[in-house]
Amino acid sequence: MLDTEDLLAGFTPAQPYTMEVVAGAPAAPGVHLVLDGGVVVYVGYTGNLHARLRQHLTGNRDSSVLHDQVGQLLDTPGQAATRDDIAGWLGRREVRWQETDNPEGTKEALVLALRPRFNRQVPRPR
């Protein structure tokens, strides 16, 4: 059985999830991870890592499943979390990414193996 570090061997080292770090992400297809205390809480894939990582930090609940899931975590009765609340929460987490020609397949395998809390649904094994 592979442990998490084996699964993530091809990913960048964990870095703070900030706009400065995102500025260094490539505009290439790949898979990205959000970590909370070293635990993978979200796996996403995209055709443009730089743009998608930026969108998670600056977007809204309609533009990002991650943004929506974090918002639901931070919402309080009678008070929806703001875009800044969500970006702040993400900014206190870490991000890793990996360029790949098969981002969807890589994401699916990682979601099945890691079962991150913010992925809406776990894909069915094929």
C-alpha positions as a Python dict, from the first residue, in 0.01 Angstrom:
ca = {
    (1, 'M'): (0, 0, 0),
    (2, 'L'): (137, 340, -96),
    (3, 'D'): (151, 606, 170),
    (4, 'T'): (58, 968, 106),
    (5, 'E'): (416, 1081, 42),
    (6, 'D'): (462, 810, -221),
    (7, 'L'): (141, 926, -393),
    (8, 'L'): (260, 1287, -386),
    (9, 'A'): (622, 1222, -486),
    (10, 'G'): (594, 1415, -815),
    (11, 'F'): (434, 1723, -660),
    (12, 'T'): (604, 2047, -564),
    (13, 'P'): (694, 2088, -197),
    (14, 'A'): (413, 2229, 20),
    (15, 'Q'): (408, 2609, 14),
    (16, 'P'): (179, 2870, 172),
    (17, 'Y'): (-134, 2918, -42),
    (18, 'T'): (-74, 3285, -121),
    (19, 'M'): (-95, 3497, -435),
    (20, 'E'): (285, 3525, -431),
    (21, 'V'): (325, 3147, -447),
    (22, 'V'): (48, 3114, -707),
    (23, 'A'): (232, 3368, -926),
    (24, 'G'): (504, 3103, -968),
    (25, 'A'): (267, 2827, -1078),
    (26, 'P'): (290, 2729, -1444),
    (27, 'A'): (15, 2796, -1698),
    (28, 'A'): (12, 2424, -1775),
    (29, 'P'): (-229, 2133, -1718),
    (30, 'G'): (-197, 1964, -1384),
    (31, 'V'): (-330, 1859, -1048),
    (32, 'H'): (-329, 2076, -737),
    (33, 'L'): (-368, 1993, -371),
    (34, 'V'): (-470, 2201, -71),
    (35, 'L'): (-329, 2083, 260),
    (36, 'D'): (-438, 2162, 614),
    (37, 'G'): (-177, 2067, 873),
    (38, 'G'): (-10, 1838, 619),
    (39, 'V'): (-336, 1657, 537),
    (40, 'V'): (-471, 1678, 181),
    (41, 'V'): (-817, 1838, 208),
    (42, 'Y'): (-876, 1903, -163),
    (43, 'V'): (-758, 1765, -496),
    (44, 'G'): (-836, 1953, -816),
    (45, 'Y'): (-732, 1935, -1179),
    (46, 'T'): (-712, 2201, -1446),
    (47, 'G'): (-580, 2290, -1788),
    (48, 'N'): (-400, 2593, -1638),
    (49, 'L'): (-257, 2557, -1286),
    (50, 'H'): (-172, 2926, -1248),
    (51, 'A'): (-519, 3047, -1345),
    (52, 'R'): (-707, 2787, -1138),
    (53, 'L'): (-502, 2836, -821),
    (54, 'R'): (-556, 3211, -853),
    (55, 'Q'): (-929, 3158, -910),
    (56, 'H'): (-961, 2959, -587),
    (57, 'L'): (-817, 3257, -396),
    (58, 'T'): (-1005, 3532, -577),
    (59, 'G'): (-1319, 3366, -707),
    (60, 'N'): (-1662, 3308, -567),
    (61, 'R'): (-1877, 3014, -471),
    (62, 'D'): (-2005, 2973, -825),
    (63, 'S'): (-1656, 2959, -977),
    (64, 'S'): (-1496, 2704, -747),
    (65, 'V'): (-1614, 2391, -567),
    (66, 'L'): (-1332, 2448, -318),
    (67, 'H'): (-1441, 2807, -256),
    (68, 'D'): (-1799, 2689, -197),
    (69, 'Q'): (-1699, 2403, 35),
    (70, 'V'): (-1476, 2629, 247),
    (71, 'G'): (-1754, 2888, 256),
    (72, 'Q'): (-1994, 2629, 392),
    (73, 'L'): (-1738, 2541, 661),
    (74, 'L'): (-1703, 2908, 762),
    (75, 'D'): (-2070, 3010, 738),
    (76, 'T'): (-2242, 3085, 1068),
    (77, 'P'): (-2616, 3104, 1135),
    (78, 'G'): (-2739, 3421, 968),
    (79, 'Q'): (-2395, 3511, 830),
    (80, 'A'): (-2248, 3375, 509),
    (81, 'A'): (-1869, 3372, 485),
    (82, 'T'): (-1735, 3644, 256),
    (83, 'R'): (-1491, 3604, -31),
    (84, 'D'): (-1223, 3756, 196),
    (85, 'D'): (-1306, 3509, 476),
    (86, 'I'): (-1263, 3218, 236),
    (87, 'A'): (-943, 3356, 81),
    (88, 'G'): (-806, 3414, 432),
    (89, 'W'): (-878, 3055, 533),
    (90, 'L'): (-712, 2923, 217),
    (91, 'G'): (-416, 3157, 275),
    (92, 'R'): (-350, 2982, 605),
    (93, 'R'): (-324, 2646, 425),
    (94, 'E'): (-60, 2502, 194),
    (95, 'V'): (-68, 2416, -176),
    (96, 'R'): (121, 2168, -395),
    (97, 'W'): (91, 2098, -766),
    (98, 'Q'): (213, 1869, -1039),
    (99, 'E'): (214, 1924, -1413),
    (100, 'T'): (69, 1625, -1597),
    (101, 'D'): (-76, 1540, -1936),
    (102, 'N'): (-350, 1339, -1762),
    (103, 'P'): (-478, 1571, -1487),
    (104, 'E'): (-825, 1417, -1468),
    (105, 'G'): (-696, 1061, -1423),
    (106, 'T'): (-436, 1173, -1169),
    (107, 'K'): (-699, 1363, -970),
    (108, 'E'): (-936, 1068, -972),
    (109, 'A'): (-669, 830, -843),
    (110, 'L'): (-570, 1071, -564),
    (111, 'V'): (-932, 1136, -458),
    (112, 'L'): (-993, 762, -436),
    (113, 'A'): (-675, 706, -235),
    (114, 'L'): (-690, 1011, -5),
    (115, 'R'): (-1064, 1091, 24),
    (116, 'P'): (-1011, 1466, 82),
    (117, 'R'): (-1281, 1638, 287),
    (118, 'F'): (-1354, 1914, 34),
    (119, 'N'): (-1395, 1698, -274),
    (120, 'R'): (-1770, 1683, -332),
    (121, 'Q'): (-1783, 1327, -443),
    (122, 'V'): (-1545, 1040, -466),
    (123, 'P'): (-1535, 897, -818),
    (124, 'R'): (-1655, 543, -861),
    (125, 'P'): (-1382, 283, -906),
    (126, 'R'): (-1376, 163, -1268),
}
